[in-house]
PDB file of C-alpha atoms in Angstrom:
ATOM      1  CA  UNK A 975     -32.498  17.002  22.583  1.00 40.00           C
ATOM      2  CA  UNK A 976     -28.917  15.916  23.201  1.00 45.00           C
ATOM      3  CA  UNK A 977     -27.725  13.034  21.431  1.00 40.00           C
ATOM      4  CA  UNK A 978     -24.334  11.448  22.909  1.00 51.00           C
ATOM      5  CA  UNK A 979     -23.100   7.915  21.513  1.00 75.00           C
ATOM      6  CA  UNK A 980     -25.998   5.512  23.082  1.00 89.00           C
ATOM      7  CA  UNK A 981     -27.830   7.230  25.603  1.00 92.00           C
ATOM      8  CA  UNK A 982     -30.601  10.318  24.318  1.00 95.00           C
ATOM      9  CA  UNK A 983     -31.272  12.913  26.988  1.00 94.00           C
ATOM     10  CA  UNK A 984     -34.201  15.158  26.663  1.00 95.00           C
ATOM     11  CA  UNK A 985     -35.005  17.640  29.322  1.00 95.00           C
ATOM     12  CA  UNK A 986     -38.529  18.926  30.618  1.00 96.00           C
ATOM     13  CA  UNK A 987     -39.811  20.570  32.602  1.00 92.00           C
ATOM     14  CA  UNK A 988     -39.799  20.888  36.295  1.00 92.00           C
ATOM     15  CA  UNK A 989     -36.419  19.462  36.202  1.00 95.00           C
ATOM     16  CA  UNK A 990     -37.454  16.262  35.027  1.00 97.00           C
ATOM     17  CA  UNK A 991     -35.161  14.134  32.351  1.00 98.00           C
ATOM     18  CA  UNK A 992     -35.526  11.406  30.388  1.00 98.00           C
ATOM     19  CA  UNK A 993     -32.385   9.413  29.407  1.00 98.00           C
ATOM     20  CA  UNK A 994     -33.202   6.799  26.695  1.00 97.00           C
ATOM     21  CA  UNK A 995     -31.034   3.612  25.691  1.00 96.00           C
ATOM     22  CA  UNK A 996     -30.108   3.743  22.391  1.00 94.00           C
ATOM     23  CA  UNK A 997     -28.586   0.540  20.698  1.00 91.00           C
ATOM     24  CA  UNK A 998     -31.887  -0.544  18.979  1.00 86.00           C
ATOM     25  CA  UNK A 999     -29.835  -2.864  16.858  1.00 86.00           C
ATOM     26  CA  UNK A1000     -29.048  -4.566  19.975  1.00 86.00           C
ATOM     27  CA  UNK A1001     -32.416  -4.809  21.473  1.00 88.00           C
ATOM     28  CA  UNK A1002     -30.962  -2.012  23.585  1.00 92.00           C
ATOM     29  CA  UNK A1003     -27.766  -4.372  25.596  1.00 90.00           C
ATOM     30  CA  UNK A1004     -25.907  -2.873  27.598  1.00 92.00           C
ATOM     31  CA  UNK A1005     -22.349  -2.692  26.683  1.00 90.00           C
ATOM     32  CA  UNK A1006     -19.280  -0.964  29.022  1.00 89.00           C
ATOM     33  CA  UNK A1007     -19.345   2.237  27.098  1.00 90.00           C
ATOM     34  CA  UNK A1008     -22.992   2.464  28.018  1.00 93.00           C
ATOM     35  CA  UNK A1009     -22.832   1.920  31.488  1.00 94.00           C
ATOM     36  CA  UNK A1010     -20.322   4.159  32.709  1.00 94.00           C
ATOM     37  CA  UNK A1011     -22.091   6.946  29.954  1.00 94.00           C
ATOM     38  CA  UNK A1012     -25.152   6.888  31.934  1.00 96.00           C
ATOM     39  CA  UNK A1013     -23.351   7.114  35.530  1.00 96.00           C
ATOM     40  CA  UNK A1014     -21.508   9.720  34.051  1.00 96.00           C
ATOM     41  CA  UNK A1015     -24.584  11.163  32.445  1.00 96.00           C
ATOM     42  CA  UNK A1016     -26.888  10.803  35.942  1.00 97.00           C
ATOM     43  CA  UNK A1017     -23.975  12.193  38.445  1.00 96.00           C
ATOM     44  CA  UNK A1018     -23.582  15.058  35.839  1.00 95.00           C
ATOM     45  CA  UNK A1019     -27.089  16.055  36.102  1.00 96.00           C
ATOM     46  CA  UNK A1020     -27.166  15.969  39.683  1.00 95.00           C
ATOM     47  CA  UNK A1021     -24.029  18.258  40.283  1.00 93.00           C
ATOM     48  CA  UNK A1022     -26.238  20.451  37.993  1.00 88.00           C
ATOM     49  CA  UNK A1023     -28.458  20.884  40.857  1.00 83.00           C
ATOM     50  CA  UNK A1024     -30.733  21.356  37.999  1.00 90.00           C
ATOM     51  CA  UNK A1025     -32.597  17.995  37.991  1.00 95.00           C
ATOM     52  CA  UNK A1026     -35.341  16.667  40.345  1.00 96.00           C
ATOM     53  CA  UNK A1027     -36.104  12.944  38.620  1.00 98.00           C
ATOM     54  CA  UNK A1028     -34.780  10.992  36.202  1.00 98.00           C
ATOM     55  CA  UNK A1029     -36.596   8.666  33.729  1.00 98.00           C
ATOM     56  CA  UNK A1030     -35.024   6.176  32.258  1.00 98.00           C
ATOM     57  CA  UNK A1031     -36.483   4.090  29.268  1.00 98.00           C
ATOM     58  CA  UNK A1032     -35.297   2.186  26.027  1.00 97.00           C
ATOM     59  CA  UNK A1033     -35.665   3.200  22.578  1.00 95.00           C
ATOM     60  CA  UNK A1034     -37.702   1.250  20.017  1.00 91.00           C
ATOM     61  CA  UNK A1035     -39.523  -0.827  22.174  1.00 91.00           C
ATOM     62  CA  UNK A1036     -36.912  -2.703  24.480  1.00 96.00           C
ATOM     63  CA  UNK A1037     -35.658  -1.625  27.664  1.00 97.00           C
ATOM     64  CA  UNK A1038     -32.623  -3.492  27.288  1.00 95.00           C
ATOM     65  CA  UNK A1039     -31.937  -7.050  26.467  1.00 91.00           C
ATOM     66  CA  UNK A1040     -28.743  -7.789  28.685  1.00 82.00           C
ATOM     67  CA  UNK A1041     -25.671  -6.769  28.591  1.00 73.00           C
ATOM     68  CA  UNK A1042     -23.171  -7.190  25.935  1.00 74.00           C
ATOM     69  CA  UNK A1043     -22.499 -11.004  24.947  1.00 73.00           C
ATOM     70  CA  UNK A1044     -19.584  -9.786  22.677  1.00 73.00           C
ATOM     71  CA  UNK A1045     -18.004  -7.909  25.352  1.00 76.00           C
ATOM     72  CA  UNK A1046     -18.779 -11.025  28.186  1.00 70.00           C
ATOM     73  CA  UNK A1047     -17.677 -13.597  26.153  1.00 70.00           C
ATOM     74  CA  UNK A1048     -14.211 -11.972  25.980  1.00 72.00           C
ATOM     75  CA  UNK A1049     -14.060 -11.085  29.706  1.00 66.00           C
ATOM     76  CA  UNK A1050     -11.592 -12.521  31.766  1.00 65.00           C
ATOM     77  CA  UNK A1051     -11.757 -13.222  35.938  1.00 66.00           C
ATOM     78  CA  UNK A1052      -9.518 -10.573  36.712  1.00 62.00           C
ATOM     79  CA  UNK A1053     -11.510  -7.848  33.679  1.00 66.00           C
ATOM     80  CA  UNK A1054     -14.525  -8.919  35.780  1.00 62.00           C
ATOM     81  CA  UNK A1055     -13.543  -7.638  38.669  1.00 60.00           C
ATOM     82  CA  UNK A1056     -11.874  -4.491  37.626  1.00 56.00           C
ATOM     83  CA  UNK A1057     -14.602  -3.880  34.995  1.00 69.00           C
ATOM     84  CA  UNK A1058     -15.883  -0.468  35.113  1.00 76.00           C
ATOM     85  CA  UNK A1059     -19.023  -1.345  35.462  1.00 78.00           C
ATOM     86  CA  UNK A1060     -18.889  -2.274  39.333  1.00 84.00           C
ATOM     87  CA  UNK A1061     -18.120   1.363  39.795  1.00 89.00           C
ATOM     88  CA  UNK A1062     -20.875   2.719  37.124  1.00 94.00           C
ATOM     89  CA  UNK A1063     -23.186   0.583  38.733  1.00 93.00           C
ATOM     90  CA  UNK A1064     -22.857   1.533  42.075  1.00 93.00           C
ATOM     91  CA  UNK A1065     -22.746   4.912  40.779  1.00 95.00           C
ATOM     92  CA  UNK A1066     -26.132   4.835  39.887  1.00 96.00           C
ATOM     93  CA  UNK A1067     -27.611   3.061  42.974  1.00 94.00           C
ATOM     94  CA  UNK A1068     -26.379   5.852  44.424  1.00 94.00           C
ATOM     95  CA  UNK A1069     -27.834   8.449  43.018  1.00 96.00           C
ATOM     96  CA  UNK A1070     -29.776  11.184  45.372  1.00 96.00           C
ATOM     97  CA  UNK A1071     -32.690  11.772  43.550  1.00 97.00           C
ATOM     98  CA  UNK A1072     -35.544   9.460  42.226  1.00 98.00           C
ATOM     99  CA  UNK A1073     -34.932   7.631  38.920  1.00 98.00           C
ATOM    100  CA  UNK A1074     -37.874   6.025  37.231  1.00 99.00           C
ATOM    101  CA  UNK A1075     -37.529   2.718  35.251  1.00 98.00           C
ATOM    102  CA  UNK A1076     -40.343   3.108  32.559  1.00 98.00           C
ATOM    103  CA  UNK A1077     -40.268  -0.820  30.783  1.00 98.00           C
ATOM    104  CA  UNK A1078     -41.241  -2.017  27.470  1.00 97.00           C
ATOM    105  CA  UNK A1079     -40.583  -4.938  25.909  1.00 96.00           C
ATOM    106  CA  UNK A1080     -37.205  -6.733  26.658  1.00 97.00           C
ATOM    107  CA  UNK A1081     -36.105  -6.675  30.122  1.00 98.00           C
ATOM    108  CA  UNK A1082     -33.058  -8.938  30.652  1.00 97.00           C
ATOM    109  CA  UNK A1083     -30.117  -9.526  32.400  1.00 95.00           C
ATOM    110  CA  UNK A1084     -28.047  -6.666  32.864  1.00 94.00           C
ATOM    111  CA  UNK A1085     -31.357  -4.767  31.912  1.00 96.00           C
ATOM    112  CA  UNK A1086     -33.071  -6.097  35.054  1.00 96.00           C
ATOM    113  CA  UNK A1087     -30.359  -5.062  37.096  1.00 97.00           C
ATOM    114  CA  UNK A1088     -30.626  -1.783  35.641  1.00 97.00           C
ATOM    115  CA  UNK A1089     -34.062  -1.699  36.572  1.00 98.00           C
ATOM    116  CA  UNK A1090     -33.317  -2.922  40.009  1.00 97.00           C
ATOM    117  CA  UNK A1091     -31.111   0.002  40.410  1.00 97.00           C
ATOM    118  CA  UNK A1092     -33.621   2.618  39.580  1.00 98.00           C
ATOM    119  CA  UNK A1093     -36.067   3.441  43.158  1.00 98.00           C
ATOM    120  CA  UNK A1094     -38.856   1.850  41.270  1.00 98.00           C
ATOM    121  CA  UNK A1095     -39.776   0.114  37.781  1.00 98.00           C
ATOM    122  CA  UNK A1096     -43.524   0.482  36.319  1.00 98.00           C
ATOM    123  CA  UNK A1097     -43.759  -1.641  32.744  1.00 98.00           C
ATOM    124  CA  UNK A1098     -46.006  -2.297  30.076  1.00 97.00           C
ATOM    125  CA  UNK A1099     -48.433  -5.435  30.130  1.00 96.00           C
ATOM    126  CA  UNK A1100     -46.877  -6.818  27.294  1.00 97.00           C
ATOM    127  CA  UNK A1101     -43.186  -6.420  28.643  1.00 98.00           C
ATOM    128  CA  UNK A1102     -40.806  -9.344  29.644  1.00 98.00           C
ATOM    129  CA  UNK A1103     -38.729  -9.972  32.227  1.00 98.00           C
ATOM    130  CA  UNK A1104     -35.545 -12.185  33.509  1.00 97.00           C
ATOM    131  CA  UNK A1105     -32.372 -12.880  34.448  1.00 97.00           C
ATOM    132  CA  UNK A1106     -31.074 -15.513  32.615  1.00 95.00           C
ATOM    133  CA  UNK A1107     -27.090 -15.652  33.076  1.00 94.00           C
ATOM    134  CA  UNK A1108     -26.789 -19.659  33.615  1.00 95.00           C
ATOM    135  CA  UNK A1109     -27.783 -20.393  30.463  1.00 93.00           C
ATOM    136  CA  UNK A1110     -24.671 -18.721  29.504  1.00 90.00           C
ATOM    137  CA  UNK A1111     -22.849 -20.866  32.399  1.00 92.00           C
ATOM    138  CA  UNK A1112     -22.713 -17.145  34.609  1.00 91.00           C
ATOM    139  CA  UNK A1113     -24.765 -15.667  37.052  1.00 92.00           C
ATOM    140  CA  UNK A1114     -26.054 -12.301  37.635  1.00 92.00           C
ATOM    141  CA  UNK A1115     -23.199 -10.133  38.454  1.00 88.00           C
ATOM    142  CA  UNK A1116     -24.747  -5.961  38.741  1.00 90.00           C
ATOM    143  CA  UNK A1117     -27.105  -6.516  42.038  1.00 91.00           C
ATOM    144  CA  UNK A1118     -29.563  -8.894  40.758  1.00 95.00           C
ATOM    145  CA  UNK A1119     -28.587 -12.040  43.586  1.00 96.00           C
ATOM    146  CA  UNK A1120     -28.621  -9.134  45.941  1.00 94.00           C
ATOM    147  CA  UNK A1121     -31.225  -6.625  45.305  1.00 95.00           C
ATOM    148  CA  UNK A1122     -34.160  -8.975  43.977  1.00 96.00           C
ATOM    149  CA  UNK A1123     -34.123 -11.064  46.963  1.00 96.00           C
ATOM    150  CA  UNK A1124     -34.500  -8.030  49.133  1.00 94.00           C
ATOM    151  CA  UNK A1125     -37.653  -6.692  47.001  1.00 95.00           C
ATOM    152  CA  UNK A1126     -39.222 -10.383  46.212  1.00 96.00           C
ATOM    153  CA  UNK A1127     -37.797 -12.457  48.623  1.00 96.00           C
ATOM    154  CA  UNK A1128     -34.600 -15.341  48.333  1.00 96.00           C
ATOM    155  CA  UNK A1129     -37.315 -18.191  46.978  1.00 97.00           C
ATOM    156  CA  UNK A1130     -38.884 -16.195  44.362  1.00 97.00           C
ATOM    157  CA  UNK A1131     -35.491 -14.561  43.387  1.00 97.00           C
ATOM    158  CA  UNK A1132     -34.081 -18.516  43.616  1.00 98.00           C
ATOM    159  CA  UNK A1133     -36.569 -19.683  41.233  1.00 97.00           C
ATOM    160  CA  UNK A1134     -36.025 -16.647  38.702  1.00 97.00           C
ATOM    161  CA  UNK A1135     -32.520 -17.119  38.626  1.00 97.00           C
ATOM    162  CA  UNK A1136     -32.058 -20.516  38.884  1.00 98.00           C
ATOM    163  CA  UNK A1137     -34.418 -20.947  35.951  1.00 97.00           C
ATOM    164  CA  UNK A1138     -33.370 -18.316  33.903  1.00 96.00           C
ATOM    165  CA  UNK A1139     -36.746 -18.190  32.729  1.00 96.00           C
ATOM    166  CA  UNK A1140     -38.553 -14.930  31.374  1.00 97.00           C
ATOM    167  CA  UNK A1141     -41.342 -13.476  33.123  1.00 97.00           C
ATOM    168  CA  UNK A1142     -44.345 -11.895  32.194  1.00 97.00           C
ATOM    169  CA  UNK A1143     -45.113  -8.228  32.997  1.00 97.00           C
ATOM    170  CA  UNK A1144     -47.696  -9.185  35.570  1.00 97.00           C
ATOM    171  CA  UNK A1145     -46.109 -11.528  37.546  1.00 97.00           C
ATOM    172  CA  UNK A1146     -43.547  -8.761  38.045  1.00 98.00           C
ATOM    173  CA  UNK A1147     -46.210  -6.568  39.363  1.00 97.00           C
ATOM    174  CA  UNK A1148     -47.724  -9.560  41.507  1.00 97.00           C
ATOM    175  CA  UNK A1149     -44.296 -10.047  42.981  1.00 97.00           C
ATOM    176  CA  UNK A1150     -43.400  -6.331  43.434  1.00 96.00           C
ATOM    177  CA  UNK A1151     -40.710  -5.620  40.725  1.00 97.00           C
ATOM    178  CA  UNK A1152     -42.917  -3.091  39.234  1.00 97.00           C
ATOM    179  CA  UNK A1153     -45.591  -0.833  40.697  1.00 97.00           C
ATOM    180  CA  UNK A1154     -47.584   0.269  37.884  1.00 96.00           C
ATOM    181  CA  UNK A1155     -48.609  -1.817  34.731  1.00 96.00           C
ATOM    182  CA  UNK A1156     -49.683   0.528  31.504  1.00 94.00           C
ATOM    183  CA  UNK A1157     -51.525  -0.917  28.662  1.00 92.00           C
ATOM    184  CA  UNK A1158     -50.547   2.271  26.234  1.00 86.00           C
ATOM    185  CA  UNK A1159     -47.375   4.764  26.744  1.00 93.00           C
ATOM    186  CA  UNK A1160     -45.486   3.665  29.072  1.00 97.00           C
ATOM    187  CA  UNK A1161     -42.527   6.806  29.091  1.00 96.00           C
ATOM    188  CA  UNK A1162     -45.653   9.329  29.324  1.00 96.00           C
ATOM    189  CA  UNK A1163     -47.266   7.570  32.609  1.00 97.00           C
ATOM    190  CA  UNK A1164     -43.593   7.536  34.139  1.00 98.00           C
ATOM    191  CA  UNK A1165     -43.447  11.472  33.272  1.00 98.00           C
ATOM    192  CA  UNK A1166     -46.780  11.415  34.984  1.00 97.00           C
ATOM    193  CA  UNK A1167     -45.185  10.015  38.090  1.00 97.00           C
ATOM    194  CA  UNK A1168     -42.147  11.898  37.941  1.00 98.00           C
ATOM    195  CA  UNK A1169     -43.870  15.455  37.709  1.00 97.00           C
ATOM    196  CA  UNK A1170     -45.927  14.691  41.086  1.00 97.00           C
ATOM    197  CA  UNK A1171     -42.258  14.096  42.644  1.00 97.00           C
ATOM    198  CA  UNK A1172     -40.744  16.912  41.186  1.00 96.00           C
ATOM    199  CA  UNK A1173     -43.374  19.314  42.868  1.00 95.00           C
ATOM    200  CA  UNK A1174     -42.718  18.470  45.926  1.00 95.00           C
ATOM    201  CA  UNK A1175     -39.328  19.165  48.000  1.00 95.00           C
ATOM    202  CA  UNK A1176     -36.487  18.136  46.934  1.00 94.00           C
ATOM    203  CA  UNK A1177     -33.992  18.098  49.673  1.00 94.00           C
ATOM    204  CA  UNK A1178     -36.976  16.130  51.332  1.00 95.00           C
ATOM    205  CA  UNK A1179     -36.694  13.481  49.052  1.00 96.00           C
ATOM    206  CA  UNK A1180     -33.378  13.041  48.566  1.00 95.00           C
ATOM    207  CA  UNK A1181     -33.190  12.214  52.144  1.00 95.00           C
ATOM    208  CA  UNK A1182     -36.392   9.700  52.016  1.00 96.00           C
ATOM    209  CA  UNK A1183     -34.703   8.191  49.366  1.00 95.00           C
ATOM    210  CA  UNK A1184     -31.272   7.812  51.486  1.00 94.00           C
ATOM    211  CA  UNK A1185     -33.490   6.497  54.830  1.00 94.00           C
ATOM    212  CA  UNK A1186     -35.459   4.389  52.477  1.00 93.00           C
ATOM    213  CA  UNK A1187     -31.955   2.674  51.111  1.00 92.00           C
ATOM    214  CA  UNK A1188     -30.982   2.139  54.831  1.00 91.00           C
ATOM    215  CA  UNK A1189     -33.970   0.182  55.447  1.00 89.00           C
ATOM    216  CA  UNK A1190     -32.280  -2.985  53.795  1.00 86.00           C
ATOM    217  CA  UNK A1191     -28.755  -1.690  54.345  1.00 86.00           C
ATOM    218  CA  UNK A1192     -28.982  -1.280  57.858  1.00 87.00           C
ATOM    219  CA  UNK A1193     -29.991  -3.223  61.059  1.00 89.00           C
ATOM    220  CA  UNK A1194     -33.530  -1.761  62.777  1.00 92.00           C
ATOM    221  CA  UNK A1195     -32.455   0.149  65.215  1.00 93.00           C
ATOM    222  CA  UNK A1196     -29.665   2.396  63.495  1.00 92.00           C
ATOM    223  CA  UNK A1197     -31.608   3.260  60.593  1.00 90.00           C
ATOM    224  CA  UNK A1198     -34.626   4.271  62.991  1.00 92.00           C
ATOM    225  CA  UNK A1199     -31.558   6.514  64.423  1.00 93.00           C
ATOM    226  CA  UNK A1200     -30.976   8.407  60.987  1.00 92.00           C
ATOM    227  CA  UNK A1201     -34.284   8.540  60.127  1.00 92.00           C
ATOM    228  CA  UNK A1202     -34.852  10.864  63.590  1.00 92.00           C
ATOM    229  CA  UNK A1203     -31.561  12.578  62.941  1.00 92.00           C
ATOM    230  CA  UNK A1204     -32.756  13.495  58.801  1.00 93.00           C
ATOM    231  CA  UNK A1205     -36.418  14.492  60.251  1.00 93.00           C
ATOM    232  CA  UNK A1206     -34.815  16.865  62.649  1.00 93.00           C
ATOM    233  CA  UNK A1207     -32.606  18.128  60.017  1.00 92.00           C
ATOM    234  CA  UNK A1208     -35.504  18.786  57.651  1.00 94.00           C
ATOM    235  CA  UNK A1209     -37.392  20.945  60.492  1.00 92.00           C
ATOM    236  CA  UNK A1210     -35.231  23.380  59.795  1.00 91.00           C
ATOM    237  CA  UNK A1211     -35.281  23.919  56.236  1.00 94.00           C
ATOM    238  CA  UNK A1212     -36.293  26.921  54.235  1.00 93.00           C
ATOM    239  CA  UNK A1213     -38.443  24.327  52.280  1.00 93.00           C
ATOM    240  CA  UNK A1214     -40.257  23.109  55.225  1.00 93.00           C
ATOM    241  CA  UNK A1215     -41.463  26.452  55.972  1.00 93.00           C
ATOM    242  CA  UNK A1216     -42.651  26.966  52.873  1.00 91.00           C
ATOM    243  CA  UNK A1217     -44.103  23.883  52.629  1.00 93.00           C
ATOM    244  CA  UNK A1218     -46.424  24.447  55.989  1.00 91.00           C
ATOM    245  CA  UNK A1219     -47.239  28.054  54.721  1.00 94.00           C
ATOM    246  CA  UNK A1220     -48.371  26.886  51.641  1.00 93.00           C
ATOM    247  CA  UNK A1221     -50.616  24.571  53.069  1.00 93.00           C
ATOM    248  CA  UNK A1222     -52.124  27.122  55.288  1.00 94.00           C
ATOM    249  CA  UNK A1223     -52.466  29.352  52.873  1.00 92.00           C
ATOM    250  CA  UNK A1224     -53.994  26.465  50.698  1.00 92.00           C
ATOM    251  CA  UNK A1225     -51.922  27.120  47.418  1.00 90.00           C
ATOM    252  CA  UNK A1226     -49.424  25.137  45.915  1.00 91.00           C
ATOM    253  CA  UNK A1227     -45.837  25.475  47.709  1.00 89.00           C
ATOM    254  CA  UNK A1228     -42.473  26.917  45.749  1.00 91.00           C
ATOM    255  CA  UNK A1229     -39.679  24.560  46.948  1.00 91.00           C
ATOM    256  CA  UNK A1230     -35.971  25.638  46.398  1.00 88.00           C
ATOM    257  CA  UNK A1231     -34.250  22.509  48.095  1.00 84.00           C
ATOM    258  CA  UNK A1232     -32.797  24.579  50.864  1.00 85.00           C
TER     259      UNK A1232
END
């Protein structure tokens, strides 16, 4: 276990990690410091060419409560746009490999946003959700006006935003935020999840994940385009081959991302 100001990492195995938020005094926010720490933290552990998935979760029973009020209520127009965390953000929406959002309790804000970043969210029953910047006189400012209406649609987004109201767990599933509801551990079903993905190839995914993303990036026609191109690219691979023997010779395959 490495410990490193607010975020705990904790390796498993099949190249799986957990990183958990750690300001439980804080319900978990999510300060600057934090931010760019995980982007660092993620983009480190991809260059290690080590990790497959990523979990991410919140200590003591809150994912994260928002960001920082302290820090926002301090924040001028021209620190909001050269904050940091635009490029941590998009840091992390970027990332090539899956990361898992595993929810409990306090989901909020900057929190959401974090979960919106993450390929997909699955929660406990008993978790709550929201984005509720305009009772603060803001408005969601890491993705959530632009992701969530892509994933629920503008008038369900519209109404969650506009209301700043806090949503239960399974409305969020109803709606599509999260794909799996848990009525116990919540961090061990996402592991569950994440060890499935992490058997299979991971060049493979990486480049799902990157045609997937161009699905709401892209107009129709050119992300049909890369799709073809990736496929073709993936005939090729080392992996595939293995992948097709393996299957043949009905045993489970031995992927190297190559």
């Amino acid at each position: 276990m490495e410990h490193k100001s607010f975020l705990q990492v904790d390796k498993l195995d099949n190249g799986i990690f957990q990183l958990g938020i750690n300001r439980p005094e804080r319900k978990n926010a999510l300060n600057t410091e934090l931010v760019v720490h995980l982007a660092d933290t993620i983009e480190s552990l991809v260059n290690s060419e080590v990790a497959r998935v990523i979990v991410i979760y919140g200590l003591e029973g809150n994912f994260a409560a928002g960001a920082d009020i302290d820090e926002i209520a301090t924040l001028s127009p021209k620190q909001a746009l050269l904050d940091a965390r635009v490029s941590a953000w998009r840091r992390i929406r970027q990332c090539p490999i899956p990361i898992i959002a595993a929810v409990e309790g306090y989901c909020l804000g900057g929190g959401m946003e974090l979960l919106l970043s993450c390929d997909f969210a699955i929660a406990h029953k008993d978790a709550k959700f929201g984005l509720p910047e305009v009772k603060l006189g803001l408005m969601p400012g890491a993705g959530g006006t632009q992701i969530l209406p892509r994933l629920i649609g503008k008038n369900r987004a519209a109404r969650m935003i506009y209301s700043g109201e806090i949503m239960p767990a399974s409305t969020m599933e109803k709606w599509g935020v999260i794909t799996d509801l848990c009525d116990e551990e919540v961090l061990e079903a996402a592991v569950s999840i994440a060890t499935k993905i992490a058997r299979n190839a991971p060049f493979a995914i990486s480049q799902a994940k990157q045609s997937l993303n161009n699905s709401v990036e892209m107009g129709l026609e050119s992300a049909m385009s890369f799709e073809r191109q990736t496929f073709s690219i993936l005939a090729s691979t080392t992996d595939k081959t293995e992948g097709i023997a393996a299957f043949k010779e009905k045993r489970h395959a031995k992927f190297t991302g190559n």
